[in-house]
Short mmCIF file of C-alpha atoms in Angstrom, two decimals:
data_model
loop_
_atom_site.label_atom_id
_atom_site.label_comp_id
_atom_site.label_asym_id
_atom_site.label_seq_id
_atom_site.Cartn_x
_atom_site.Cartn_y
_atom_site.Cartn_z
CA UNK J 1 97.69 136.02 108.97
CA UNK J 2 99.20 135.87 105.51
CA UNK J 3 96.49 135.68 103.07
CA UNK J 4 98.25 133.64 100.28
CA UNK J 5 100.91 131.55 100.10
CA UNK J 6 104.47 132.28 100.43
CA UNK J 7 105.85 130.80 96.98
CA UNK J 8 109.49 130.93 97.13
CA UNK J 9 109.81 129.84 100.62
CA UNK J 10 107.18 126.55 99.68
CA UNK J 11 109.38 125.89 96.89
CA UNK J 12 112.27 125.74 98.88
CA UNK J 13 110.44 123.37 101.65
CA UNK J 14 108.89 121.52 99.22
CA UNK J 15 112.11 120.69 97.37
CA UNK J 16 113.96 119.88 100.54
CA UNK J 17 110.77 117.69 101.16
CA UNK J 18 111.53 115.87 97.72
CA UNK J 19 115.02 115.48 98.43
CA UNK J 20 114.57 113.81 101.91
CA UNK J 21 111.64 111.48 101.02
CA UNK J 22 113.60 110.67 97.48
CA UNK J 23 115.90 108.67 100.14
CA UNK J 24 113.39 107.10 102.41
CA UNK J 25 111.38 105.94 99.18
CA UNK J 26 114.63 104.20 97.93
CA UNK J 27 114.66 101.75 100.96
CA UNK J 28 111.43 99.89 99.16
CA UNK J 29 113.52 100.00 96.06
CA UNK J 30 116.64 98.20 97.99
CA UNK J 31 114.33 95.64 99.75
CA UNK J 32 114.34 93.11 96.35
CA UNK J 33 117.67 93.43 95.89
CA UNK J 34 119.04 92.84 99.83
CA UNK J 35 116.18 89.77 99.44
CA UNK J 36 118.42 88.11 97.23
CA UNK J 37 121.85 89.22 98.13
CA UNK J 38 121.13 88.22 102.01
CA UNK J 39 118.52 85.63 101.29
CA UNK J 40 116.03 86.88 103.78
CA UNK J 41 112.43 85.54 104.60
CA UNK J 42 109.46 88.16 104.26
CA UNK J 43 109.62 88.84 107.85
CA UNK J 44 113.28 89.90 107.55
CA UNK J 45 112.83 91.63 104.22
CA UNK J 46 109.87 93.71 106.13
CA UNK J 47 112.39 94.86 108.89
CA UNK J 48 114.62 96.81 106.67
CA UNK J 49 111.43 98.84 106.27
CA UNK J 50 110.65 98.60 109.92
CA UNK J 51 113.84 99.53 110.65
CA UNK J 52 113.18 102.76 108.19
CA UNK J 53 109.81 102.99 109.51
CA UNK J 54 110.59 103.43 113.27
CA UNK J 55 113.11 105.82 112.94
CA UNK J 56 111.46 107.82 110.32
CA UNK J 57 108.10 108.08 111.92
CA UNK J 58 108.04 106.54 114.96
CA UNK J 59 110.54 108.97 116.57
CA UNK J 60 109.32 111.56 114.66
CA UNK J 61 107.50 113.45 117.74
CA UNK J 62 110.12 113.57 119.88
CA UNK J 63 111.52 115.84 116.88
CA UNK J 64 108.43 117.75 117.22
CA UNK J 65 108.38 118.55 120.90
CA UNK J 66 111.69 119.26 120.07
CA UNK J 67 111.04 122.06 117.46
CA UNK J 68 107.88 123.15 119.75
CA UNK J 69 110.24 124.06 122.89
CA UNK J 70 113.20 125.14 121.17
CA UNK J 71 112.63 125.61 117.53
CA UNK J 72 115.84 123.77 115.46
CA UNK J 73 115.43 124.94 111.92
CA UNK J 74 119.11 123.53 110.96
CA UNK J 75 117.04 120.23 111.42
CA UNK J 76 116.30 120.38 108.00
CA UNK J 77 119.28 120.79 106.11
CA UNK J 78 120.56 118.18 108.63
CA UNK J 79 118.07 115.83 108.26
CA UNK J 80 118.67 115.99 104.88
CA UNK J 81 122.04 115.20 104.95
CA UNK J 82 122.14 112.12 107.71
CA UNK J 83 119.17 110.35 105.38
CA UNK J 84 121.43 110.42 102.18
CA UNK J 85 124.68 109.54 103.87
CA UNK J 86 122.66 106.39 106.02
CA UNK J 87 120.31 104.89 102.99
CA UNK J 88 124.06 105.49 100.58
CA UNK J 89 125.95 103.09 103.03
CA UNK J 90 123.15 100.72 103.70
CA UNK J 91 123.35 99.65 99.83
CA UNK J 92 126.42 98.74 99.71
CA UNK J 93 127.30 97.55 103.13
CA UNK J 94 127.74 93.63 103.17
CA UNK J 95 126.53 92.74 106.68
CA UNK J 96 122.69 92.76 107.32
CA UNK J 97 123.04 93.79 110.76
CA UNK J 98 124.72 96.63 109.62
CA UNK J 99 122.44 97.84 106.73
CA UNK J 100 119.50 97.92 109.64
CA UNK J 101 121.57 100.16 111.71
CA UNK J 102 122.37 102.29 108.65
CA UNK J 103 119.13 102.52 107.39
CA UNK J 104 117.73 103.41 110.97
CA UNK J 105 120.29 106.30 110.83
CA UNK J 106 118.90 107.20 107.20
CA UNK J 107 115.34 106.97 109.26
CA UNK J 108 116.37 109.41 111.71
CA UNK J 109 117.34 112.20 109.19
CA UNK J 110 113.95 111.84 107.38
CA UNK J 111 112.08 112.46 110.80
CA UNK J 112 114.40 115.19 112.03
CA UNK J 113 113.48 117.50 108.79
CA UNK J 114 109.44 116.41 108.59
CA UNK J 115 108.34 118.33 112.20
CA UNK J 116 110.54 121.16 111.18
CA UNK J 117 109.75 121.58 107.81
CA UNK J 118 105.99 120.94 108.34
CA UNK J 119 105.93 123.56 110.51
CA UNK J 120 107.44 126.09 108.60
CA UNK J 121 105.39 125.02 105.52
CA UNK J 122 102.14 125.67 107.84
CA UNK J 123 103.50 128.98 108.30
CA UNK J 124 104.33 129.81 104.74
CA UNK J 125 101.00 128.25 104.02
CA UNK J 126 98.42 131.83 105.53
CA UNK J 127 94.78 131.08 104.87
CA UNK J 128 94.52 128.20 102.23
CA UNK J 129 96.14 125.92 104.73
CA UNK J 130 95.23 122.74 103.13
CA UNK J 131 96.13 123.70 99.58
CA UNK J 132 99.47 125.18 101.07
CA UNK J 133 100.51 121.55 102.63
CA UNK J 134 99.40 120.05 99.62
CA UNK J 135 102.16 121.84 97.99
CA UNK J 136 104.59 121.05 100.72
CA UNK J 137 103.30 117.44 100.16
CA UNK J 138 104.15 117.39 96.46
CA UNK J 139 107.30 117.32 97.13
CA UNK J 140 107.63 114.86 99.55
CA UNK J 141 105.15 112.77 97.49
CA UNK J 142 107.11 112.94 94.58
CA UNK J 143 110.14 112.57 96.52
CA UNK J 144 109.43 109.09 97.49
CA UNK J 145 108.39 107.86 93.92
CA UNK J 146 111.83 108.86 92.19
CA UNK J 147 113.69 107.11 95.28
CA UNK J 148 111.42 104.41 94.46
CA UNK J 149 111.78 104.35 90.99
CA UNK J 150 115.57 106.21 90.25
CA UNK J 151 117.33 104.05 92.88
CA UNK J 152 115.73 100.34 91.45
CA UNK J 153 116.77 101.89 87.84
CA UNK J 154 120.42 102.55 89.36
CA UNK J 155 120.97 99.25 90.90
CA UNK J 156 119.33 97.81 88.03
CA UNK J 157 122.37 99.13 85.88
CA UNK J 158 125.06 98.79 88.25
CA UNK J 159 124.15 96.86 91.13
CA UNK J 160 123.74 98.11 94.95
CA UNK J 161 126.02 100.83 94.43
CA UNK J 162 123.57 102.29 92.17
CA UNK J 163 121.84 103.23 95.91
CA UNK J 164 125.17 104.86 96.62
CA UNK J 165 125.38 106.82 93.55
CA UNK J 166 121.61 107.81 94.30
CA UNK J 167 122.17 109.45 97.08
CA UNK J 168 124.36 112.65 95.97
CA UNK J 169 121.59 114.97 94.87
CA UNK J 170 120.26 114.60 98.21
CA UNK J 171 123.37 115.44 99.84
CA UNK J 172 123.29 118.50 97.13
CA UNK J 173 119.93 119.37 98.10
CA UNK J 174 121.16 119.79 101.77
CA UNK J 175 123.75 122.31 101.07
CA UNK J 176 120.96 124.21 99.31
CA UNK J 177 118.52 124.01 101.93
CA UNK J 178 121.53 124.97 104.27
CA UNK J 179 122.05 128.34 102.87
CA UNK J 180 118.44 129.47 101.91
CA UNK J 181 117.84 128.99 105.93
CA UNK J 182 117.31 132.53 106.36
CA UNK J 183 114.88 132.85 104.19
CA UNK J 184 113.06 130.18 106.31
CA UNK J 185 113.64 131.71 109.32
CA UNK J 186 111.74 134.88 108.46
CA UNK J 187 108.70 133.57 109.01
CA UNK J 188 108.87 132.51 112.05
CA UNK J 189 108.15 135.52 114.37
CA UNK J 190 105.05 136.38 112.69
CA UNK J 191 103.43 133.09 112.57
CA UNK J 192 104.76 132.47 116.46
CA UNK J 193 102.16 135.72 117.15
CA UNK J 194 99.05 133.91 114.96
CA UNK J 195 100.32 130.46 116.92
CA UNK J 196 99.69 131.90 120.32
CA UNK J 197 96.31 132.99 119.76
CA UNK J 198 94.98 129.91 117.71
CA UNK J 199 93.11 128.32 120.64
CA UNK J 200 93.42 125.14 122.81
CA UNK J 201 94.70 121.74 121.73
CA UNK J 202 92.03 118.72 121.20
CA UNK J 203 94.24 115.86 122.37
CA UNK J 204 90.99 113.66 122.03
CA UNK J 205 90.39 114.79 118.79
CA UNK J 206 93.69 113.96 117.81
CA UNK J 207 94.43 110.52 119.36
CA UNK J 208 90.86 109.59 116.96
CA UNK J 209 92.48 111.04 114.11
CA UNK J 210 95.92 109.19 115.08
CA UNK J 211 93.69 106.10 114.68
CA UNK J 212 92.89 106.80 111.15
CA UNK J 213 95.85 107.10 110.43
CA UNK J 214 97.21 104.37 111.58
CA UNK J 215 94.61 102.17 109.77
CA UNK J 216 95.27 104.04 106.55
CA UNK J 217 99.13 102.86 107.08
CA UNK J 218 98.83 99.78 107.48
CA UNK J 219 97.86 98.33 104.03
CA UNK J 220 100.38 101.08 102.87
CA UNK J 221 103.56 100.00 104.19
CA UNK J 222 102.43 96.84 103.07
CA UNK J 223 102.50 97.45 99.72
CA UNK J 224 105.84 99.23 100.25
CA UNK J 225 107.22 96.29 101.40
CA UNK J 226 105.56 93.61 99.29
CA UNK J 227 104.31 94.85 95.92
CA UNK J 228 107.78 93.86 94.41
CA UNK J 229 107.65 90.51 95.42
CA UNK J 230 103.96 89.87 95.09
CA UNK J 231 103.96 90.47 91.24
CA UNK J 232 107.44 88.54 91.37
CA UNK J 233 105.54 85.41 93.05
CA UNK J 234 102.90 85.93 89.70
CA UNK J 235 105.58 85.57 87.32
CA UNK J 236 106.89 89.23 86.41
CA UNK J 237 110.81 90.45 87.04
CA UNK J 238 111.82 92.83 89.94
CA UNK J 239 112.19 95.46 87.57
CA UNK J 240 108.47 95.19 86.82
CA UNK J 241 107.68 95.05 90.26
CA UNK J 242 109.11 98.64 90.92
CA UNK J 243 107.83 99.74 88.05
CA UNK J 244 104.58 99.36 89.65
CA UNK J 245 105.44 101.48 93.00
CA UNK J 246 106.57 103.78 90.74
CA UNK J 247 102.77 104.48 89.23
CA UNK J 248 101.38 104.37 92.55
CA UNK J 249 103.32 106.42 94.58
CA UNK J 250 103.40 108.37 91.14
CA UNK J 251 99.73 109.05 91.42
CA UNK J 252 99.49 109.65 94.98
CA UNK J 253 101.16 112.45 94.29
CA UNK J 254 99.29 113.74 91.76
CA UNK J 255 96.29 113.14 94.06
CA UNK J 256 98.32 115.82 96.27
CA UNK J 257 97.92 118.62 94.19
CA UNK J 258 94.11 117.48 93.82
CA UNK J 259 92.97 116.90 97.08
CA UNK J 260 94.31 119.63 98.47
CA UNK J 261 92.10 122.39 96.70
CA UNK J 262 89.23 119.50 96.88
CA UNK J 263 89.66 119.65 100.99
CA UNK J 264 89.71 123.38 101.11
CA UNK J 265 86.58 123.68 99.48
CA UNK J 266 84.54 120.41 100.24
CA UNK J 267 85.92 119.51 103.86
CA UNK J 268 88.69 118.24 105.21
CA UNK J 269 86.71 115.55 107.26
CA UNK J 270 84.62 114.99 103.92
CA UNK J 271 87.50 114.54 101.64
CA UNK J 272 89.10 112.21 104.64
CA UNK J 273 86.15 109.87 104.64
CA UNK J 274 85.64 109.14 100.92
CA UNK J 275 89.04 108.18 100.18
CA UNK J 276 89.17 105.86 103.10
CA UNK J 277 86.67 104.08 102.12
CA UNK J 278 87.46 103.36 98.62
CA UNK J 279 90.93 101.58 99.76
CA UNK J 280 89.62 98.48 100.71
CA UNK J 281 88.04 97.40 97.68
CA UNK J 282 90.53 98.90 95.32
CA UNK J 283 93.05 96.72 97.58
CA UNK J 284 91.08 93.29 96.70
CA UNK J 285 90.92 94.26 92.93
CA UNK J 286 94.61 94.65 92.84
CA UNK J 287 94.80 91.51 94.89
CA UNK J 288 92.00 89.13 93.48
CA UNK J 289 91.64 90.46 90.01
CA UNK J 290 95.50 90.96 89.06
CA UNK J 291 96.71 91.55 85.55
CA UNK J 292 96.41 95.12 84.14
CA UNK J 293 93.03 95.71 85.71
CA UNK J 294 94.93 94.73 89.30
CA UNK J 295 98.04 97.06 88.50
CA UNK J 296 95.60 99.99 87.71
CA UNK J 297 93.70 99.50 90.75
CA UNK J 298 96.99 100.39 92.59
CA UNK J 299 96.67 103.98 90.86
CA UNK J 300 93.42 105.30 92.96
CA UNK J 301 94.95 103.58 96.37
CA UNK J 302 97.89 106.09 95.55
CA UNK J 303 95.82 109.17 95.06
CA UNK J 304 93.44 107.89 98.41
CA UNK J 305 96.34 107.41 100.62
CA UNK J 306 99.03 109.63 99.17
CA UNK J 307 96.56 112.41 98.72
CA UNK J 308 95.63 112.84 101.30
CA UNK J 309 98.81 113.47 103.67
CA UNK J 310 98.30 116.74 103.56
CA UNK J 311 94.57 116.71 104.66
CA UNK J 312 95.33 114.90 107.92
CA UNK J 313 98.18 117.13 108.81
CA UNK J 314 96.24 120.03 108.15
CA UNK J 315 93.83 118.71 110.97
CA UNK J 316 96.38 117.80 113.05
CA UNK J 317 97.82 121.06 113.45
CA UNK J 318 94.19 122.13 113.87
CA UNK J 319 93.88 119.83 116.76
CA UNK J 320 96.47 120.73 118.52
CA UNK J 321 97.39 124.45 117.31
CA UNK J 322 99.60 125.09 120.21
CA UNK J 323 102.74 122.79 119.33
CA UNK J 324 102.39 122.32 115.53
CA UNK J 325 105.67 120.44 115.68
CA UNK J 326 104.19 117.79 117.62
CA UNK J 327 101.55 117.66 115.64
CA UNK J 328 103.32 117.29 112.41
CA UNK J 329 105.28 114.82 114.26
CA UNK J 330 102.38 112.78 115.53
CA UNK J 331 100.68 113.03 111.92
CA UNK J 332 103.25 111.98 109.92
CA UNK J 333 105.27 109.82 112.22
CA UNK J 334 104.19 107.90 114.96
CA UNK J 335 100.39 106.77 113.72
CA UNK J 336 102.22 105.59 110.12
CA UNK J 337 104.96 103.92 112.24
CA UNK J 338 102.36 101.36 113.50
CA UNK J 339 101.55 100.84 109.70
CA UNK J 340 105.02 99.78 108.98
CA UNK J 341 105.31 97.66 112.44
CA UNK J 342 101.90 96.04 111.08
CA UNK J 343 104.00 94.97 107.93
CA UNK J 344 106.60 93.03 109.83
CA UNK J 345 103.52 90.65 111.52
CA UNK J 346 102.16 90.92 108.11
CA UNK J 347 105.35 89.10 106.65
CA UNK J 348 105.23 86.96 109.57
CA UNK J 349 101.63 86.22 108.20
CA UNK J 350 102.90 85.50 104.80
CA UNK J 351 105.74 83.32 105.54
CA UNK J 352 103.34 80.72 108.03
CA UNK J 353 100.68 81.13 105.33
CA UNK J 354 101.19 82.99 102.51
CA UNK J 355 101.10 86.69 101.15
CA UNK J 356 98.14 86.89 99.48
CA UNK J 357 96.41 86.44 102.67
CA UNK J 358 99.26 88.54 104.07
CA UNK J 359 97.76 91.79 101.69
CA UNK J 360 93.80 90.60 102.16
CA UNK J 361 94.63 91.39 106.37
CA UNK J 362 95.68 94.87 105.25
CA UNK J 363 92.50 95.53 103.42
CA UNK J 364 90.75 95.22 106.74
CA UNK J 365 92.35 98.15 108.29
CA UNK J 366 90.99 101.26 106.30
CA UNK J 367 87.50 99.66 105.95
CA UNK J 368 88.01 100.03 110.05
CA UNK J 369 89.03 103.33 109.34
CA UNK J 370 85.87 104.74 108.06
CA UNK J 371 84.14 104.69 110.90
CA UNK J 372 86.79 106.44 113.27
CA UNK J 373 87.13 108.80 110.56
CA UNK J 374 82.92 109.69 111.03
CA UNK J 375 83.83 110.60 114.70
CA UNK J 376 86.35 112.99 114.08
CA UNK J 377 85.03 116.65 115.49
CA UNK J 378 85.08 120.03 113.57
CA UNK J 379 88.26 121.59 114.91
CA UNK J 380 88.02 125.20 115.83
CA UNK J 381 90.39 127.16 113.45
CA UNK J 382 92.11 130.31 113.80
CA UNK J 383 90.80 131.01 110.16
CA UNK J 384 87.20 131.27 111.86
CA UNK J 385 88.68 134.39 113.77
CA UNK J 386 89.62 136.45 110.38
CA UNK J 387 87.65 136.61 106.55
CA UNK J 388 87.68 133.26 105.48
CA UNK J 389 86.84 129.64 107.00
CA UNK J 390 88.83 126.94 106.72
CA UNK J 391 86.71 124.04 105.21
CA UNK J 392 86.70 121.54 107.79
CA UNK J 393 83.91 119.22 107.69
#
């Protein structure tokens, strides 16, 4: 096993990881601005990121058995590609109906590069596992606040086509990741030799850890979805509004480059169950409280949820170190899907009531959280086999 990390080849994951999330995080960005130009409800403003969230994660596993059976690196250079060209059209496409079919297509490109790319990154990644997916993680993390942030900024200045315009450094970044394939591709026969002898998958083990998951999504997407409008309903302009998902996802991925080194030396589990539980009642300040004291609560629930996307799919690839694919898949896609599914019956919640109660509900879910997370077992790593544990508790 490689004992440090393979810098040029992260770089070159970790960009591609920017560029593809930089066009899933613009769909938040778009959801203000297709509110008023379609003059949706909340429930219908929540499924344009339902319809981002299913294909994007939900359908992300089937990517993952995928890459475990056949292995499809040109997944992430195409990926790439289909998410700029579907979230492009979906901002300037003048039939609902349509933008949900485009941005499902967007969805799909984002979870056809995550399985592939996580995979690769675990490879490139040799002892310092966590750390190494924290890297890959920057990227992505980062990703998604500039879509967030760049694309409201463009359609600020020139309306929806600004989402358009957006776009075309992604579809830059493709051809890039297109021709540095090779590069990829040469770690793949010695990591398919460590792969074989890592040890037996914990499907329990991993179904628990979906959970968590799951429960850390919910109040996520949630704020995705909603954050724009909530500090709209108090008075402030959209601009403002994305302003503020800027910071957070902004500090979640800061909290990346933390958390990572924190989890490699401290735990994985450890680091898991501390940052759960401080979600819930940095969720009611920013809720209950408001003002600037509210908007900097949203910081820390960055860094706790954010952050710590790498941690879990370091674990999950522990669990189940026979298709790492799958598991990339299953920790990045399908668990968060039910977070952005919750945020549809969450708008649902807010239009019969309204969406204060809406984001109180999604506090609920990490506090549940906690406890799954103090059942999760100590995986058995492959790095217990060579010099150097993995910090897993």
């Amino acid at each position: 096993m490689r004992e440090g990390i393979d810098k040029r080849a992260m770089t070159a994951l970790s960009g591609g990881h920017l560029a593809v999330d930089f066009a899933s995080g613009s769909v938040p960005a778009l959801i203000p601005f297709l509110t008023d130009r379609f003059d949706l409800n909340y429930a219908l403003a929540a499924m344009l990121l339902l319809a981002s969230t299913v294909s994007s994660s939900l359908v992300q596993p089937l990517f993952g058995l995928w890459s475990d059976r056949r292995g499809a690196l040109w997944l992430i250079p195409g990926g790439t590609i289909l998410a700029a060209i579907g979230i492009g059209l979906a901002a300037v496409t003048p039939w609902y109906p349509l933008v949900l079919v485009l941005v499902f297509a967007g969805g799909l490109g984002v979870a056809a590069f995550h399985p592939e790319g996580a995979k690769y990154a675990a490879y490139a990644s040799g002892k310092k596992r966590a750390s190494g997916m924290s890297y890959f993680n920057i990227g992505g993390n980062t990703g998604y606040a500039l879509g967030a942030f760049v694309t409201g900024l463009f359609i600020s200045a020139i309306g929806l086509g600004g989402g358009l315009v957006a776009m075309i450094p992604v579809a830059v970044a493709a051809a890039i990741l297109l021709r540095v394939m090779p590069q990829f591709a040469a770690l793949h026969p010695v990591r398919r030799a460590d792969a074989a002898s890592s040890g037996q998958d914990d499907r329990h083990a991993m179904a628990l850890l979906g959970a968590v998951i799951a429960l850390r999504s919910i109040p996520w997407f949630t704020l995705l979805a909603f954050v724009p409008l909530w500090v709209e309903s108090l008075g402030h302009s959209k601009e403002y509004g994305n302003r503020l998902l800027f910071l957070m996802l902004l500090a979640g991925a800061a909290g990346t480059l933390t958390l990572g080194p924190v989890a490699d030396r401290i735990g994985l589990r450890r680091t898991l169950v501390v940052t759960q539980a401080l979600i819930p009642p940095l969720l009611l300040v920013f809720i209950y409280v408001g003002g600037v004291v509210g908007a900097i609560a949203l910081l820390p629930v960055g860094v706790c949820v954010v952050g710590t996307f790498g941690v879990t799919m370091v674990l999950s690839q522990l669990y189940l170190p026979r298709h790492i694919g799958m598991a990339s898949g299953l920790s990045v896609g399908l668990a968060m899907g039910i977070g952005g599914t919750a945020a549809v019956v969450l708008g649902a919640v807010a239009d019969v009531v309204d969406l204060k109660t809406a984001l109180t509900i999604s506090a609920i879910a990490p506090a549940l959280g906690v406890f799954v997370c103090m059942r999760l077992p100590r995986p058995a790593t492959p790095a217990r086999r060579v010099v150097e544990p993995v910090a897993v508790d």
